[in-house]
Amino acid sequence: MVPFLLGAPHPAGKRLVNFQKCIRTGDIEEVGDKVHLTLFEMLGNWSIGDYFKEHAIKYSFEFLTSKEWLGLDLNKLAFTVFAGNENAPFDEEAYNTWLSLGVSPNKIAKLEANWWGPAGTTGPCGPDTEMFYWTGSEPTPEIFDPENPLWVEIWNDVFMQYNKNADGTVNELPNKNVDTGMGVERTTAILEGVNDNYQSSIWSDVIALIEKISNLSYEGHEKEMRIIADHLRTSVFISADPSGIKPSNTDQGYILRRLIRRSIRYAKNLNIDINSNWEEEIALLIISKYSKYYTELETNKEVVLSVLLNEKIKFNRTLEKGLREF
Ligand code: GLY
């Protein structure tokens, strides 16, 4: 998208929508709770030099709260905006737009962290405004505390109005762009009224299969089952990607290796027979769920299965060697 954000015309126009597979390597250790994932599907809306901050926020507000769309309770929503720093000012326009829509100032936090990009060291970047939903069972707190994990981020509107230069300075872009991203898994869980992502319809069949394979119930083994489900889904998507990433000890390959090995470790914790084809069964279910939209999963099915099997064999050898030395 970078050339278009910098001003080149996009062949499909100035208003785009998409869905994206997004990998969050920074969240590997977080997975195991109710909301974190190493891969999520992001629903994107893009304005390439068309509508900007005020309209993006109004559209987001309408989509979240209108009965015609998601119909979420405004009382359960909270927002963050960019507080400003030495590079760019406080995002007063975003703040005032939320206020104009009836949002209480108690539900808007000003944070310096509300800044997106650039992807890499230079390029388009800018302030963002994030939308959170209250997932606690007790009544929604009067004052939004962004540190409280029961406030779950579901959507982010990024305002790409700057370009970061190699010397660290930023200058205004000729085009003002919007890049919004909504988390499909988290939003689905909220719409289905479950406060655990992994109990939504997106995950329930994968969790049920892990229950069957391990002969254990989800209750009491949530952490292990969430990690196995999440890490195997991400491993399937990475292995199927046309970029051809394979497990290794560096860069992307290391992420893949780490995800597969972590899922094996947690499968061992559930006493799953590692030498059975448990990982293949789970991978095939994931492939069948997603290949309609991500066709590379079906095309590269054999690659995925052999990546998982080979890594399992290698990891088993490493474990045996380690145990012997110990
Ligand atoms: N595309 C919006 C985001 O990455 O948050």
Tab-separated table of N, CA and C in Angstrom, residues 129-221:
chain	number	residue	atom	x	y	z
A	129	THR	N	-6.544	6.207	16.636
A	129	THR	CA	-7.525	6.214	17.710
A	129	THR	C	-8.085	4.807	17.810
A	130	GLU	N	-8.005	4.249	19.020
A	130	GLU	CA	-8.380	2.846	19.205
A	130	GLU	C	-9.711	2.740	19.943
A	131	MET	N	-10.444	1.666	19.608
A	131	MET	CA	-11.773	1.471	20.193
A	131	MET	C	-11.770	0.205	21.035
A	132	PHE	N	-12.281	0.328	22.253
A	132	PHE	CA	-12.255	-0.768	23.229
A	132	PHE	C	-13.674	-1.123	23.664
A	133	TYR	N	-13.839	-2.401	24.055
A	133	TYR	CA	-15.148	-2.859	24.534
A	133	TYR	C	-14.963	-3.473	25.912
A	134	TRP	N	-15.896	-3.191	26.808
A	134	TRP	CA	-15.829	-3.706	28.185
A	134	TRP	C	-16.290	-5.159	28.216
A	135	THR	N	-15.400	-6.069	28.634
A	135	THR	CA	-15.747	-7.493	28.621
A	135	THR	C	-15.925	-8.058	30.031
A	136	GLY	N	-15.850	-7.174	31.032
A	136	GLY	CA	-16.005	-7.666	32.409
A	136	GLY	C	-17.453	-8.055	32.691
A	137	SER	N	-17.648	-8.919	33.705
A	137	SER	CA	-19.032	-9.307	34.044
A	137	SER	C	-19.676	-8.279	34.966
A	138	GLU	N	-18.854	-7.493	35.679
A	138	GLU	CA	-19.418	-6.432	36.521
A	138	GLU	C	-19.753	-5.219	35.640
A	139	PRO	N	-20.584	-4.272	36.185
A	139	PRO	CA	-20.987	-3.135	35.341
A	139	PRO	C	-19.792	-2.341	34.811
A	140	THR	N	-19.981	-1.706	33.677
A	140	THR	CA	-18.895	-0.944	33.044
A	140	THR	C	-18.414	0.162	33.989
A	141	PRO	N	-17.102	0.263	34.232
A	141	PRO	CA	-16.610	1.355	35.088
A	141	PRO	C	-16.938	2.726	34.473
A	142	GLU	N	-17.159	3.701	35.354
A	142	GLU	CA	-17.480	5.063	34.888
A	142	GLU	C	-16.295	5.669	34.137
A	143	ILE	N	-15.067	5.312	34.625
A	143	ILE	CA	-13.867	5.898	34.018
A	143	ILE	C	-13.066	4.803	33.318
A	144	PHE	N	-12.696	5.076	32.082
A	144	PHE	CA	-11.937	4.123	31.260
A	144	PHE	C	-10.490	4.060	31.738
A	145	ASP	N	-10.027	2.834	32.051
A	145	ASP	CA	-8.627	2.640	32.427
A	145	ASP	C	-7.993	1.737	31.369
A	146	PRO	N	-7.205	2.314	30.434
A	146	PRO	CA	-6.666	1.484	29.341
A	146	PRO	C	-5.734	0.376	29.819
A	147	GLU	N	-5.290	0.438	31.088
A	147	GLU	CA	-4.421	-0.628	31.628
A	147	GLU	C	-5.226	-1.845	32.076
A	148	ASN	N	-6.547	-1.676	32.199
A	148	ASN	CA	-7.372	-2.791	32.668
A	148	ASN	C	-7.639	-3.745	31.484
A	149	PRO	N	-7.149	-5.015	31.556
A	149	PRO	CA	-7.275	-5.917	30.398
A	149	PRO	C	-8.710	-6.296	30.057
A	150	LEU	N	-9.669	-5.966	30.937
A	150	LEU	CA	-11.064	-6.278	30.597
A	150	LEU	C	-11.603	-5.316	29.540
A	151	TRP	N	-10.907	-4.204	29.339
A	151	TRP	CA	-11.205	-3.351	28.185
A	151	TRP	C	-10.413	-3.928	27.008
A	152	VAL	N	-11.105	-4.490	26.026
A	152	VAL	CA	-10.429	-5.189	24.930
A	152	VAL	C	-10.474	-4.344	23.659
A	153	GLU	N	-9.310	-4.140	23.065
A	153	GLU	CA	-9.268	-3.361	21.815
A	153	GLU	C	-9.885	-4.171	20.687
A	154	ILE	N	-10.829	-3.561	19.949
A	154	ILE	CA	-11.423	-4.277	18.809
A	154	ILE	C	-11.165	-3.590	17.467
A	155	TRP	N	-10.797	-2.310	17.502
A	155	TRP	CA	-10.686	-1.608	16.222
A	155	TRP	C	-9.711	-0.451	16.382
A	156	ASN	N	-9.065	-0.120	15.279
A	156	ASN	CA	-8.090	0.974	15.293
A	156	ASN	C	-8.228	1.779	14.005
A	157	ASP	N	-8.399	3.088	14.128
A	157	ASP	CA	-8.373	3.966	12.951
A	157	ASP	C	-7.021	4.676	12.932
A	158	VAL	N	-6.252	4.425	11.886
A	158	VAL	CA	-4.927	5.046	11.781
A	158	VAL	C	-5.006	6.198	10.778
A	159	PHE	N	-4.485	7.329	11.189
A	159	PHE	CA	-4.512	8.511	10.323
A	159	PHE	C	-3.114	8.752	9.775
A	160	MET	N	-2.895	8.279	8.559
A	160	MET	CA	-1.561	8.363	7.972
A	160	MET	C	-1.394	9.729	7.332
A	161	GLN	N	-0.981	10.669	8.147
A	161	GLN	CA	-0.855	12.036	7.647
A	161	GLN	C	0.591	12.493	7.581
A	162	TYR	N	1.522	11.639	8.061
A	162	TYR	CA	2.937	12.020	8.064
A	162	TYR	C	3.770	10.993	7.310
A	163	ASN	N	4.967	11.430	6.919
A	163	ASN	CA	5.965	10.521	6.357
A	163	ASN	C	7.197	10.647	7.232
A	164	LYS	N	7.721	9.507	7.711
A	164	LYS	CA	8.919	9.571	8.558
A	164	LYS	C	10.156	9.479	7.669
A	165	ASN	N	11.093	10.397	7.876
A	165	ASN	CA	12.320	10.424	7.076
A	165	ASN	C	13.430	9.649	7.781
A	166	ALA	N	14.515	9.386	7.007
A	166	ALA	CA	15.613	8.584	7.552
A	166	ALA	C	16.250	9.251	8.768
A	167	ASP	N	16.213	10.589	8.855
A	167	ASP	CA	16.827	11.265	10.014
A	167	ASP	C	15.895	11.326	11.221
A	168	GLY	N	14.732	10.664	11.129
A	168	GLY	CA	13.824	10.583	12.279
A	168	GLY	C	12.775	11.678	12.308
A	169	THR	N	12.916	12.710	11.455
A	169	THR	CA	11.909	13.770	11.436
A	169	THR	C	10.678	13.306	10.656
A	170	VAL	N	9.531	13.979	10.879
A	170	VAL	CA	8.335	13.652	10.101
A	170	VAL	C	7.848	14.896	9.372
A	171	ASN	N	7.332	14.701	8.174
A	171	ASN	CA	6.696	15.817	7.468
A	171	ASN	C	5.307	15.400	6.990
A	172	GLU	N	4.436	16.381	6.756
A	172	GLU	CA	3.058	16.098	6.347
A	172	GLU	C	3.056	15.452	4.960
A	173	LEU	N	2.179	14.440	4.775
A	173	LEU	CA	2.014	13.832	3.447
A	173	LEU	C	1.107	14.725	2.595
A	174	PRO	N	1.298	14.713	1.257
A	174	PRO	CA	0.393	15.493	0.412
A	174	PRO	C	-1.048	14.983	0.525
A	175	ASN	N	-1.201	13.637	0.609
A	175	ASN	CA	-2.512	13.004	0.761
A	175	ASN	C	-2.716	12.616	2.204
A	176	LYS	N	-3.898	12.839	2.742
A	176	LYS	CA	-4.197	12.348	4.095
A	176	LYS	C	-4.954	11.024	3.935
A	177	ASN	N	-4.439	9.981	4.549
A	177	ASN	CA	-5.006	8.645	4.363
A	177	ASN	C	-5.557	8.087	5.668
A	178	VAL	N	-6.503	7.165	5.521
A	178	VAL	CA	-7.010	6.445	6.691
A	178	VAL	C	-6.814	4.950	6.445
A	179	ASP	N	-6.346	4.245	7.467
A	179	ASP	CA	-6.188	2.797	7.413
A	179	ASP	C	-6.799	2.262	8.698
A	180	THR	N	-7.995	1.652	8.596
A	180	THR	CA	-8.582	1.137	9.837
A	180	THR	C	-8.460	-0.373	9.870
A	181	GLY	N	-8.359	-0.925	11.068
A	181	GLY	CA	-8.258	-2.376	11.210
A	181	GLY	C	-9.103	-2.874	12.361
A	182	MET	N	-10.048	-3.765	12.040
A	182	MET	CA	-10.915	-4.338	13.085
A	182	MET	C	-10.596	-5.814	13.262
A	183	GLY	N	-10.500	-6.268	14.497
A	183	GLY	CA	-10.179	-7.673	14.779
A	183	GLY	C	-11.419	-8.542	14.665
A	184	VAL	N	-11.386	-9.480	13.723
A	184	VAL	CA	-12.565	-10.319	13.475
A	184	VAL	C	-12.872	-11.222	14.678
A	185	GLU	N	-11.821	-11.840	15.242
A	185	GLU	CA	-12.060	-12.817	16.314
A	185	GLU	C	-12.628	-12.146	17.557
A	186	ARG	N	-12.050	-11.008	17.941
A	186	ARG	CA	-12.520	-10.325	19.155
A	186	ARG	C	-13.939	-9.786	18.959
A	187	THR	N	-14.187	-9.211	17.779
A	187	THR	CA	-15.510	-8.635	17.536
A	187	THR	C	-16.566	-9.737	17.482
A	188	THR	N	-16.212	-10.873	16.873
A	188	THR	CA	-17.158	-11.995	16.809
A	188	THR	C	-17.516	-12.471	18.216
A	189	ALA	N	-16.497	-12.592	19.071
A	189	ALA	CA	-16.755	-13.057	20.445
A	189	ALA	C	-17.724	-12.108	21.146
A	190	ILE	N	-17.517	-10.803	20.957
A	190	ILE	CA	-18.399	-9.813	21.598
A	190	ILE	C	-19.820	-9.946	21.050
A	191	LEU	N	-19.936	-10.073	19.737
A	191	LEU	CA	-21.275	-10.172	19.139
A	191	LEU	C	-21.987	-11.458	19.569
A	192	GLU	N	-21.202	-12.505	19.827
A	192	GLU	CA	-21.814	-13.773	20.240
A	192	GLU	C	-21.992	-13.844	21.754
A	193	GLY	N	-21.577	-12.772	22.446
A	193	GLY	CA	-21.818	-12.693	23.897
A	193	GLY	C	-20.956	-13.625	24.727
A	194	VAL	N	-19.770	-14.014	24.201
A	194	VAL	CA	-18.855	-14.836	25.014
A	194	VAL	C	-17.665	-13.968	25.414
A	195	ASN	N	-17.179	-14.122	26.627
A	195	ASN	CA	-16.069	-13.252	27.029
A	195	ASN	C	-14.721	-13.957	26.846
A	196	ASP	N	-14.740	-15.075	26.109
A	196	ASP	CA	-13.520	-15.829	25.807
A	196	ASP	C	-13.531	-16.051	24.293
A	197	ASN	N	-12.547	-15.430	23.615
A	197	ASN	CA	-12.465	-15.559	22.145
A	197	ASN	C	-12.597	-16.989	21.667
A	198	TYR	N	-11.976	-17.892	22.443
A	198	TYR	CA	-11.852	-19.279	22.002
A	198	TYR	C	-13.156	-20.049	22.183
A	199	GLN	N	-14.170	-19.373	22.748
A	199	GLN	CA	-15.476	-20.028	22.856
A	199	GLN	C	-16.442	-19.484	21.807
A	200	SER	N	-15.936	-18.631	20.915
A	200	SER	CA	-16.797	-18.142	19.831
A	200	SER	C	-16.842	-19.202	18.730
A	201	SER	N	-17.750	-18.993	17.764
A	201	SER	CA	-17.904	-19.984	16.691
A	201	SER	C	-16.646	-20.091	15.825
A	202	ILE	N	-15.752	-19.105	15.923
A	202	ILE	CA	-14.517	-19.170	15.121
A	202	ILE	C	-13.612	-20.307	15.611
A	203	TRP	N	-13.604	-20.528	16.914
A	203	TRP	CA	-12.674	-21.497	17.484
A	203	TRP	C	-13.323	-22.777	17.992
A	204	SER	N	-14.654	-22.774	18.177
A	204	SER	CA	-15.254	-23.870	18.944
A	204	SER	C	-14.960	-25.248	18.337
A	205	ASP	N	-14.927	-25.358	16.992
A	205	ASP	CA	-14.656	-26.689	16.412
A	205	ASP	C	-13.199	-27.112	16.610
A	206	VAL	N	-12.274	-26.135	16.589
A	206	VAL	CA	-10.852	-26.474	16.799
A	206	VAL	C	-10.653	-26.920	18.253
A	207	ILE	N	-11.254	-26.187	19.183
A	207	ILE	CA	-11.137	-26.562	20.606
A	207	ILE	C	-11.778	-27.941	20.826
A	208	ALA	N	-12.943	-28.176	20.192
A	208	ALA	CA	-13.614	-29.474	20.356
A	208	ALA	C	-12.720	-30.608	19.845
A	209	LEU	N	-12.003	-30.366	18.753
A	209	LEU	CA	-11.108	-31.402	18.218
A	209	LEU	C	-9.942	-31.654	19.186
A	210	ILE	N	-9.407	-30.587	19.775
A	210	ILE	CA	-8.301	-30.770	20.737
A	210	ILE	C	-8.818	-31.535	21.972
A	211	GLU	N	-10.067	-31.244	22.352
A	211	GLU	CA	-10.662	-31.998	23.477
A	211	GLU	C	-10.735	-33.487	23.126
A	212	LYS	N	-11.152	-33.762	21.888
A	212	LYS	CA	-11.312	-35.165	21.461
A	212	LYS	C	-9.939	-35.855	21.424
A	213	ILE	N	-8.952	-35.166	20.831
A	213	ILE	CA	-7.628	-35.774	20.687
A	213	ILE	C	-7.002	-36.034	22.071
A	214	SER	N	-7.168	-35.090	22.984
A	214	SER	CA	-6.516	-35.209	24.293
A	214	SER	C	-7.376	-35.985	25.292
A	215	ASN	N	-8.642	-36.156	24.943
A	215	ASN	CA	-9.572	-36.790	25.866
A	215	ASN	C	-9.705	-35.993	27.170
A	216	LEU	N	-9.602	-34.700	27.052
A	216	LEU	CA	-9.733	-33.798	28.201
A	216	LEU	C	-10.736	-32.722	27.844
A	217	SER	N	-11.288	-32.067	28.868
A	217	SER	CA	-12.220	-30.985	28.538
A	217	SER	C	-11.511	-29.634	28.584
A	218	TYR	N	-12.080	-28.694	27.815
A	218	TYR	CA	-11.503	-27.342	27.741
A	218	TYR	C	-11.407	-26.736	29.142
A	219	GLU	N	-12.481	-26.927	29.898
A	219	GLU	CA	-12.510	-26.385	31.258
A	219	GLU	C	-11.386	-27.007	32.078
A	220	GLY	N	-10.549	-26.160	32.616
A	220	GLY	CA	-9.419	-26.665	33.395
A	220	GLY	C	-8.142	-26.774	32.568
A	221	HIS	N	-8.272	-26.749	31.230
A	221	HIS	CA	-7.092	-26.860	30.355
A	221	HIS	C	-7.116	-25.749	29.310
